[in-house]
Short mmCIF file of C-alpha atoms and ligand atoms in Angstrom, two decimals:
data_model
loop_
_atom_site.label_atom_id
_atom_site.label_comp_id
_atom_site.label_asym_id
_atom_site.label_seq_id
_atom_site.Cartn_x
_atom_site.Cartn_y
_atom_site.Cartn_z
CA UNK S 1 66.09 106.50 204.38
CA UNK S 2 63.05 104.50 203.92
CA UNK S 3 61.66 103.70 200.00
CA UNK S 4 58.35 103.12 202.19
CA UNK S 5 58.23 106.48 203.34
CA UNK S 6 55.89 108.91 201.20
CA UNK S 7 57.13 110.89 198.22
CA UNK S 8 56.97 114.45 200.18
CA UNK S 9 59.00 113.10 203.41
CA UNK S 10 61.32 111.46 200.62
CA UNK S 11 61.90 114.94 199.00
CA UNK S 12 62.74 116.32 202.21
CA UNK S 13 64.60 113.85 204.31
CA UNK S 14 66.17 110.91 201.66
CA UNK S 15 69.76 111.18 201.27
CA UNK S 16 70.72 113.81 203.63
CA UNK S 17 73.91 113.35 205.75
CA UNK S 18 73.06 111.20 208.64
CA UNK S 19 74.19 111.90 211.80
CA UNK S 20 73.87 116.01 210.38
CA UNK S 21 77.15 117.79 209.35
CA UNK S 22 77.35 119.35 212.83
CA UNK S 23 73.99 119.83 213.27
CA UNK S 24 73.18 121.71 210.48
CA UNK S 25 69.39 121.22 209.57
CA UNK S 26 70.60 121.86 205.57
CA UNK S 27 73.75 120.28 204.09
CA UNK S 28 76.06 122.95 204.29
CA UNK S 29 77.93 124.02 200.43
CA UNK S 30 80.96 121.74 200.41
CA UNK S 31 82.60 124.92 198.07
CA UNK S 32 85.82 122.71 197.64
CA UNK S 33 87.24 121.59 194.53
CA UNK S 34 89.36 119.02 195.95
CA UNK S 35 89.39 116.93 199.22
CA UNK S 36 92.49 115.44 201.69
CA UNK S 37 93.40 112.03 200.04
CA UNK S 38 95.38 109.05 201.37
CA UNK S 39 98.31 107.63 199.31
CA UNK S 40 97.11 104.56 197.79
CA UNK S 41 93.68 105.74 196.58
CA UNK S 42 92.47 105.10 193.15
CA UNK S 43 91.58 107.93 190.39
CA UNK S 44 87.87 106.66 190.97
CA UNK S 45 88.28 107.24 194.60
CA UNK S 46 89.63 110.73 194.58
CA UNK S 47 87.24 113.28 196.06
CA UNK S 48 87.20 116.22 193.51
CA UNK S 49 84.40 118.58 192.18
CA UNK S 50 84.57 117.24 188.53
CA UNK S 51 83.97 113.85 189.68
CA UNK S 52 80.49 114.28 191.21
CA UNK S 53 81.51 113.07 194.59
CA UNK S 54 81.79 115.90 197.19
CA UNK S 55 78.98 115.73 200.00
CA UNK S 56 76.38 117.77 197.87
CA UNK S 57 76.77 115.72 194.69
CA UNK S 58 76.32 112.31 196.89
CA UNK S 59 73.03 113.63 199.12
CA UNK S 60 71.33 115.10 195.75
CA UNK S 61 72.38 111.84 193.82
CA UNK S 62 70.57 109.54 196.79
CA UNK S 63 67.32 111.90 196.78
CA UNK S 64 67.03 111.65 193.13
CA UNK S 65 67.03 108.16 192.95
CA UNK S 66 64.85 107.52 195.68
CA UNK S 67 62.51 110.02 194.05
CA UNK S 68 62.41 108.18 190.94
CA UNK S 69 62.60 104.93 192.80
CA UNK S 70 65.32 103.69 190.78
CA UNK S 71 68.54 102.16 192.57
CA UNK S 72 70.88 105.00 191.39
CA UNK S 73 71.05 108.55 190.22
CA UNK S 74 73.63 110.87 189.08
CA UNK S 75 73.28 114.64 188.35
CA UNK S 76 74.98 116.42 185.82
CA UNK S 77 75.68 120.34 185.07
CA UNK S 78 72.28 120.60 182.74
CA UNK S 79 69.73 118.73 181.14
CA UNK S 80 71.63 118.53 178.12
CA UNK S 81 74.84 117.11 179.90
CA UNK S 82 72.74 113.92 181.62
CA UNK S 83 70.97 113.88 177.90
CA UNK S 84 74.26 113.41 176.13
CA UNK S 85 75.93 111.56 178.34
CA UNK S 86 73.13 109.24 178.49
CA UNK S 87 72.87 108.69 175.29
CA UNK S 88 76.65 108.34 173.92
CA UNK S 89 77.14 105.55 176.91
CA UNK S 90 74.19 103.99 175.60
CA UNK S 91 75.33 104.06 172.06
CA UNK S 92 78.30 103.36 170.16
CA UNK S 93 79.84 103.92 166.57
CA UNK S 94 77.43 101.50 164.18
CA UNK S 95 74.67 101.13 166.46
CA UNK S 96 70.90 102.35 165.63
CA UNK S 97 68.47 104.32 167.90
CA UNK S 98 64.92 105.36 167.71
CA UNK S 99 63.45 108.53 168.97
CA UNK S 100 60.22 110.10 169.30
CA UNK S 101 59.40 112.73 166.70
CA UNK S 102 59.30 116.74 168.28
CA UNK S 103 61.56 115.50 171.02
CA UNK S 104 63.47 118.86 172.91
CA UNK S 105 65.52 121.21 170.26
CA UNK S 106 68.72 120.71 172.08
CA UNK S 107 68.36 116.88 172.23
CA UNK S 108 67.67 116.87 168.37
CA UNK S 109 70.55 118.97 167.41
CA UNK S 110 72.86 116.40 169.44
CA UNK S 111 71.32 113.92 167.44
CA UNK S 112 71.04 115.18 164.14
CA UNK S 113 73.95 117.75 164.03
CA UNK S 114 77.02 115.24 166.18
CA UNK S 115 75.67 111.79 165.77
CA UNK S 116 76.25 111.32 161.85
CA UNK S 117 80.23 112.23 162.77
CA UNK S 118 80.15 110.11 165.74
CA UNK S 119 79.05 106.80 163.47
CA UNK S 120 75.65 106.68 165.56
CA UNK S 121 72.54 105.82 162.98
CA UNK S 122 69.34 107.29 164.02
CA UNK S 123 65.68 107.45 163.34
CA UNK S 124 62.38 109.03 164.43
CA UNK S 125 58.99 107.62 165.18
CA UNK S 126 55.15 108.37 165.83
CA UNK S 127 55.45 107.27 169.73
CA UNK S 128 51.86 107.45 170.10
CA UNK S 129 51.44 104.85 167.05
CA UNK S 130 53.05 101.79 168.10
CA UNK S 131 52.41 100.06 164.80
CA UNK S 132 55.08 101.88 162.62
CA UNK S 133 58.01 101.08 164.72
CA UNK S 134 58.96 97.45 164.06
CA UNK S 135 59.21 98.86 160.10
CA UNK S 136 62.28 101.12 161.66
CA UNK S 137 64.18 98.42 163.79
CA UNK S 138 67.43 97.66 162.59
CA UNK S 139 70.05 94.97 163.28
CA UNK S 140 71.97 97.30 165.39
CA UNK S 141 69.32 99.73 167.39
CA UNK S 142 70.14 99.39 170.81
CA UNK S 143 67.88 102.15 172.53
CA UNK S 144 64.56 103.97 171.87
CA UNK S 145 64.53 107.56 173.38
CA UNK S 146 60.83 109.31 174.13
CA UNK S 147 59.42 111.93 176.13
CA UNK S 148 56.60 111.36 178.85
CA UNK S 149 54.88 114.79 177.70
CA UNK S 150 55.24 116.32 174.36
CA UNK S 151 56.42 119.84 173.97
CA UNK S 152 54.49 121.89 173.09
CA UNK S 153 51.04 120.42 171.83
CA UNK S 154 51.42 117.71 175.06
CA UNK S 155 51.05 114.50 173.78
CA UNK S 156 51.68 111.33 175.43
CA UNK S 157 53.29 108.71 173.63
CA UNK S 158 51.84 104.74 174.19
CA UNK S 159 54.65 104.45 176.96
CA UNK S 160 53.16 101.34 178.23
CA UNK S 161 53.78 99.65 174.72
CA UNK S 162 57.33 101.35 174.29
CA UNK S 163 58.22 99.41 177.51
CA UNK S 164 56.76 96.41 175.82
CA UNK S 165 58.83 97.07 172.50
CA UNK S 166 61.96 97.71 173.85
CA UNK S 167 61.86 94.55 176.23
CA UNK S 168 60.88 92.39 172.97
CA UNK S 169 63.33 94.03 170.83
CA UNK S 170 66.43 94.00 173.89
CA UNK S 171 66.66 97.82 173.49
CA UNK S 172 67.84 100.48 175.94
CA UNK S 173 64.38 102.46 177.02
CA UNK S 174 65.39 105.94 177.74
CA UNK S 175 62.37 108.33 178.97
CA UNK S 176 62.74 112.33 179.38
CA UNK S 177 60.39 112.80 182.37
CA UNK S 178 61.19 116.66 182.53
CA UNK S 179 57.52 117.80 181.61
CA UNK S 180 56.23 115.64 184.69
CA UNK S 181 58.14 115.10 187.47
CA UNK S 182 58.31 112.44 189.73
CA UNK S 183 55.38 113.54 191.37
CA UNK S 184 53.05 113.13 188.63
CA UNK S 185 54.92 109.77 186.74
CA UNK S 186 57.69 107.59 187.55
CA UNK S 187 59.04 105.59 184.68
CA UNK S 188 61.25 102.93 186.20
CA UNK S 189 58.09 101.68 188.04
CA UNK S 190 56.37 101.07 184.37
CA UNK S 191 59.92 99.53 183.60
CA UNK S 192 61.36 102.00 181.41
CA UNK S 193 65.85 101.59 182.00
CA UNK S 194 66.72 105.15 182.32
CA UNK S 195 65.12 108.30 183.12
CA UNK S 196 66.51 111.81 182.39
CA UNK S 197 65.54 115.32 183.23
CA UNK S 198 66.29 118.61 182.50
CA UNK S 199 66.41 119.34 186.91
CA UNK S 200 66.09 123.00 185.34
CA UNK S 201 62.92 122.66 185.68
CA UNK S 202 60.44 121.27 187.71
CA UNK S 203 62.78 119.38 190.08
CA UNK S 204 64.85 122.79 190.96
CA UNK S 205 61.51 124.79 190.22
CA UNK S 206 62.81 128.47 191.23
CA UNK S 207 64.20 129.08 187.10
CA UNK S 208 67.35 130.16 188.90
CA UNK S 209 69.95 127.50 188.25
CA UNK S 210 70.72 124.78 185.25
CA UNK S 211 71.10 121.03 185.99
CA UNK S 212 70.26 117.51 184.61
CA UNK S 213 70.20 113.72 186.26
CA UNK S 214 69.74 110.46 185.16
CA UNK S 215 68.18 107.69 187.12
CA UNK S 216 69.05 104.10 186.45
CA UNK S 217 70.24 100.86 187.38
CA UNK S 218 73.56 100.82 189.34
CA UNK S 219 75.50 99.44 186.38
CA UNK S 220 74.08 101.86 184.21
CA UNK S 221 74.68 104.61 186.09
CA UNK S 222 77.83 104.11 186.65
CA UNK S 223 78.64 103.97 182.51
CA UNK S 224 76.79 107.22 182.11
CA UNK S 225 78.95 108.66 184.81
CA UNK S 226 82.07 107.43 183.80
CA UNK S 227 81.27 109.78 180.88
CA UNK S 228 80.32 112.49 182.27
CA UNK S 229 83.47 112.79 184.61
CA UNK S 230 85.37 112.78 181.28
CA UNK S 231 83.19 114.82 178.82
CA UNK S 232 83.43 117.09 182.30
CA UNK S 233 79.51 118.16 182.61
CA UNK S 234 79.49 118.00 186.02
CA UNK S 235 77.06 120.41 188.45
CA UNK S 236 79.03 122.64 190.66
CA UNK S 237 78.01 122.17 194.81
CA UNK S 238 76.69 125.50 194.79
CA UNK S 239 74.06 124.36 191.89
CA UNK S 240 73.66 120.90 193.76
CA UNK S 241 72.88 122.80 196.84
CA UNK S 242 70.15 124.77 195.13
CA UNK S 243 68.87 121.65 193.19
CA UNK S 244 68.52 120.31 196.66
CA UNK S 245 66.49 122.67 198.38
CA UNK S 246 63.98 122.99 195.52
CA UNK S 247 63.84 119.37 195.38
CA UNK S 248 62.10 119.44 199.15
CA UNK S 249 58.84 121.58 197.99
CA UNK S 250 58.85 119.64 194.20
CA UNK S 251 55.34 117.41 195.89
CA UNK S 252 54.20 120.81 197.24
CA UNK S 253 54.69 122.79 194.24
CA UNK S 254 53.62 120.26 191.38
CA UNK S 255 50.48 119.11 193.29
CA UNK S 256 49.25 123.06 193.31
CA UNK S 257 50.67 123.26 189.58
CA UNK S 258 48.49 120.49 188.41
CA UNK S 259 45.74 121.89 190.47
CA UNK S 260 46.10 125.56 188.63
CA UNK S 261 46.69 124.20 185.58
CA UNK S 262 43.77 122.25 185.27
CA UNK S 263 41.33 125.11 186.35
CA UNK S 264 42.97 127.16 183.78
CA UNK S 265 42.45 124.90 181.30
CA UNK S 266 39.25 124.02 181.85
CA UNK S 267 38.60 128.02 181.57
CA UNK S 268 40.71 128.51 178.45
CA UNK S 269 38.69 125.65 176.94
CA UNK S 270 35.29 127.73 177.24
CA UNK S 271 36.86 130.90 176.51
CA UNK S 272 35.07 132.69 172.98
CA UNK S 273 38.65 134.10 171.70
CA UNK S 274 40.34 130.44 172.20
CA UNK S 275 39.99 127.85 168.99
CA UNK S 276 41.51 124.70 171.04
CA UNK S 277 43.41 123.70 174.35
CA UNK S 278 45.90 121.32 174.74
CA UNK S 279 46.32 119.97 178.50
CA UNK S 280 46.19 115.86 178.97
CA UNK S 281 43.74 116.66 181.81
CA UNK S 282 40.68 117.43 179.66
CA UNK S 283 38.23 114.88 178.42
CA UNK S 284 39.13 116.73 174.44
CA UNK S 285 42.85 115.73 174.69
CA UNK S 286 43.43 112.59 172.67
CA UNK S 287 45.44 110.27 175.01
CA UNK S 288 43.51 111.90 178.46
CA UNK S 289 42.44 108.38 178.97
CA UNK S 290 46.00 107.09 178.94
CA UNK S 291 47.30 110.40 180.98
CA UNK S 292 44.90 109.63 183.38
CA UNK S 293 45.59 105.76 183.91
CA UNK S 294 49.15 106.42 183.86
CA UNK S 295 49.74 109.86 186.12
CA UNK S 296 48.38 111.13 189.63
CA UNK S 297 48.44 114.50 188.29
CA UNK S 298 48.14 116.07 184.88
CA UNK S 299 51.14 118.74 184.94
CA UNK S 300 51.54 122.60 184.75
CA UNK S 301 51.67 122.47 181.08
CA UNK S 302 49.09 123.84 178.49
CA UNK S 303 49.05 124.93 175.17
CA UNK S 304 46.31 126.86 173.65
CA UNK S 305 45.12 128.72 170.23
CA UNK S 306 44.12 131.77 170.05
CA UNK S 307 41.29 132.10 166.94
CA UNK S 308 42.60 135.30 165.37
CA UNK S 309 46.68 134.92 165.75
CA UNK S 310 46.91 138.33 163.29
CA UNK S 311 45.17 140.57 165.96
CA UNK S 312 45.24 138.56 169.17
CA UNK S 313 49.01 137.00 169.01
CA UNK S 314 51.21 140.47 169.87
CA UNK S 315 48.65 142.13 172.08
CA UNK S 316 48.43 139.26 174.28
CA UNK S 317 51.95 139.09 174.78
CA UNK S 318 52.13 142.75 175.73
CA UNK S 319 49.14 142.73 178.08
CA UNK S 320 50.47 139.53 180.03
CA UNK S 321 52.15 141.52 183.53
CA UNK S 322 52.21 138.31 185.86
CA UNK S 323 52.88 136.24 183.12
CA UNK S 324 56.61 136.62 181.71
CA UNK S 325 56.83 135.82 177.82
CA UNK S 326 60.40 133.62 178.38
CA UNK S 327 61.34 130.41 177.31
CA UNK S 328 62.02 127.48 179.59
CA UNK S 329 59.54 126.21 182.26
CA UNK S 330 58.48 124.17 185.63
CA UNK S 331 59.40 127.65 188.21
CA UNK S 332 57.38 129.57 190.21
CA UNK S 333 56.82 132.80 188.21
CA UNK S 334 54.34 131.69 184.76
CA UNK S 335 56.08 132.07 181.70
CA UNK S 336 54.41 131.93 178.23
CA UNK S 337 56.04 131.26 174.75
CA UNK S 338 54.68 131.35 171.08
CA UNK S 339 56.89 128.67 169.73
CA UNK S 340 55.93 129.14 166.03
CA UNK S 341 58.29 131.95 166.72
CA UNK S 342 60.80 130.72 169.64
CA UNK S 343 61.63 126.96 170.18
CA UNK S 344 60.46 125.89 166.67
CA UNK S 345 60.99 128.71 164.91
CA UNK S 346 63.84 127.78 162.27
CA UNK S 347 60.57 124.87 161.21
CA UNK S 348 59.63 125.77 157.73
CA UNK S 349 56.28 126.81 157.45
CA UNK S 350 55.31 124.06 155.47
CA UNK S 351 56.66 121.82 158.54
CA UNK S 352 54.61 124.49 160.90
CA UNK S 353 51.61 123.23 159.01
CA UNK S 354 52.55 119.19 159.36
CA UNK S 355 53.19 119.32 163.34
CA UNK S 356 50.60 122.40 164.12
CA UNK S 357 53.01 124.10 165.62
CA UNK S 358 51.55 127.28 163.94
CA UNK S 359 51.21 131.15 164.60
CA UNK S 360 48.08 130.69 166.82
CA UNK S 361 49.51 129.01 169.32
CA UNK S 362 50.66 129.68 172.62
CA UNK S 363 52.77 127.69 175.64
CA UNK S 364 51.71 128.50 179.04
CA UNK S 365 53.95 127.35 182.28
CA UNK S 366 51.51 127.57 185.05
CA UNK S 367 53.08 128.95 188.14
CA UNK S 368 52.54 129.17 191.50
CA UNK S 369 50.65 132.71 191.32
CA UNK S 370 46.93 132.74 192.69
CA UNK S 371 45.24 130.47 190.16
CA UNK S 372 41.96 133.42 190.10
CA UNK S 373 44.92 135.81 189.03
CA UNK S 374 46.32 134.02 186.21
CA UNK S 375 42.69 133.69 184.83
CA UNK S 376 41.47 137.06 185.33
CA UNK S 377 44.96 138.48 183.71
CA UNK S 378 44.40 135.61 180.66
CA UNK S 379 40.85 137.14 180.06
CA UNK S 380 41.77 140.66 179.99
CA UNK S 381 44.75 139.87 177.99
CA UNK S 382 42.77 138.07 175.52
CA UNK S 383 39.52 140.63 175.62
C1 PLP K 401 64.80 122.17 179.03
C2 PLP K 401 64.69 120.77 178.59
C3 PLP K 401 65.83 120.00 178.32
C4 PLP K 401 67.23 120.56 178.39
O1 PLP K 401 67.59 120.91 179.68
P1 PLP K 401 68.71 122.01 180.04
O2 PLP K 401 68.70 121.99 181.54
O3 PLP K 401 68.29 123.31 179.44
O4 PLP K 401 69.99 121.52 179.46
C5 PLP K 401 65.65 118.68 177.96
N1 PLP K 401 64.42 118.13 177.86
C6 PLP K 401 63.31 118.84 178.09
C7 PLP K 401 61.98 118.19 177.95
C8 PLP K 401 63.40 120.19 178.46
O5 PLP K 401 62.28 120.90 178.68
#
């Protein structure tokens, strides 16, 4: 398969079985733990579920990195398993790394609750002010870890100059592209090393499976996956299979996402119960100039505050019919979180205060519902 081809005949056709598993317009589930094996083969050459190597894990593996246009990908059995295994291959006891402040709950308990015992130093940074983080090099960092799009106020850190920082300082660059997809941004083409995901999300988009992938250079890859085959987070073919098909609408879906989310934000922002928006696509987001130099698309993301949290916050909630209140994002069905009270909720309040992630606001995953819908069931939710 062609890198030349476009991203949508990519998603569909790059990395599938060629000629077809007997004829079979999917790849079949290869539901087999282990595989026929000659006598002289090598552990690393054993066909077994574990090791991320039956028919499923190689097509998905293929389409990811072609996706991502890097020269290798390898999925995992969630976000947090590519995450971890990412990071402890990139890492080792003694050695320093520097992450972006608010990065995902689960990847800041890895580092701040297992690093300390593992020997790994660590530190956080403003990513969006690249001026403060020569202060917090050390002799031994070896990596600097951000996210393409904040969660939740949706900030974009200066990834152009973390590029820049990392080449200067001979540092790892590790991006979490979860919160915009391929579609919108690929990292490797800006020159970032390694690019993760949660494939929970947008890349699977149908909330009905976890899985996670990294996309690197070949030698790379193949550290983080020697890992991962021992640390055993590996996705199981069934999973892979899923990943797969949702991975042939992802252009489809995301385009319309971005689409709907940028309508809705551009309502939200006029809206007389609303105090502020947060969505990189409008003029009154502070790095909108950067979002729109670097992306094609602005994401399915928004945040927004409501201006009297005390009456509005619950109500809202329990009007909402289309929209589910749930955590997690990137599907077809529109969730909506308050994450004073879910995904930051152990913050203290004077730490609420500090990032502004406070009781008025609210998390919106933009579906794929009629956009008119979503808006007319906002309004009436917030009237
Ligand atoms: C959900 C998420 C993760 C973790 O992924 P899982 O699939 O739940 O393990 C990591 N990073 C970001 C940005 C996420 O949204």
């Amino acid at each position: 398969m062609s890198k030349s081809n476009g991203f949508d005949t990519n998603s569909i056709h790059a990395g599938e079985p060629k000629p077809r598993i007997k004829g079979a317009i999917t790849l079949p589930i290869f539901q087999s733990a282990t595989y026929d094996h000659d006598e002289d083969l090598k552990y690393d050459d054993i066909k077994y579920m574990r090791l991320s190597n039956t028919p499923n894990h190689e097509a998905l593996n293929k389409k990811l990195a072609i996706l991502e246009n890097g020269e290798e990908g390898f999925v995992g059995a969630s976000g947090m398993a590519s995450i971890s295994a990412t990071l402890i291959s990139c890492l080792e006891k003694g050695d320093h790394v520097l992450l972006q402040n608010g990065i995902y709950g689960g990847t800041y308990g890895l580092v701040t609750q297992h690093f300390p015992a593992m020997g790994i130093d660590f530190d956080f940074i403003d990513a969006t002010n690249k001026n403060q983080w020569s202060s917090k090099l050390k002799p031994k960092t070896k990596a600097i870890y951000v996210e393409t799009i904040s969660n939740p106020l949706l900030e974009i850190p200066d990834l152009r100059a973390v590029v820049e920082f990392a080449k200067a300082n001979r540092l790892m660059s590790i991006i979490d592209n979860t919160f915009a997809s391929p579609v919108n941004f690929r990292p490797i083409e800006v020159g970032f090393d390694l690019v993760v995901h949660s494939a929970t999300k947008y890349l699977n988009g149908h909330s009905d499976i976890v899985a996670g992938v990294v996309v690197g250079r070949k030698s790379q890859i193949q550290k983080i996956a020697k890992k991962q085959k021992y640390f055993g987070g590996s996705l199981d073919a069934h999973a892979c299979f899923l990943l797969q098909r949702g991975l042939k609408t992802l252009g489809v879906r995301m385009r319309y996402q971005n689409e709907s989310a940028l309508k809705i934000a551009q309502h939200l922002e006029k809206h007389s119960e609303i105090s502020k928006v947060h969505y990189p696509g409008l003029k009154s987001h502070a790095q909108h100039s950067r979002a729109q130099e670097l992306f094609s698309g602005f994401g399915g993301m928004i945040s927004f505050r409501v201006k009297d949290p005390s009456q509005k916050a619950q109500s809202l909630l329990k009007k909402l019919e289309l929209i589910a209140h749930a955590p997690s994002l990137g599907g077809v069905e529109s969730l909506i979180t308050r994450p004073a009270h879910s995904s930051h909720g152990n913050l203290s309040k004077e730490d609420k205060e500090k990032t502004g992630i406070t009781d008025d606001l609210f998390r919106l995953s933009v579906g794929l519902e009629t956009t008119s819908d979503l808006v007319a069931e906002l309004d009436s939710a917030l009237s």
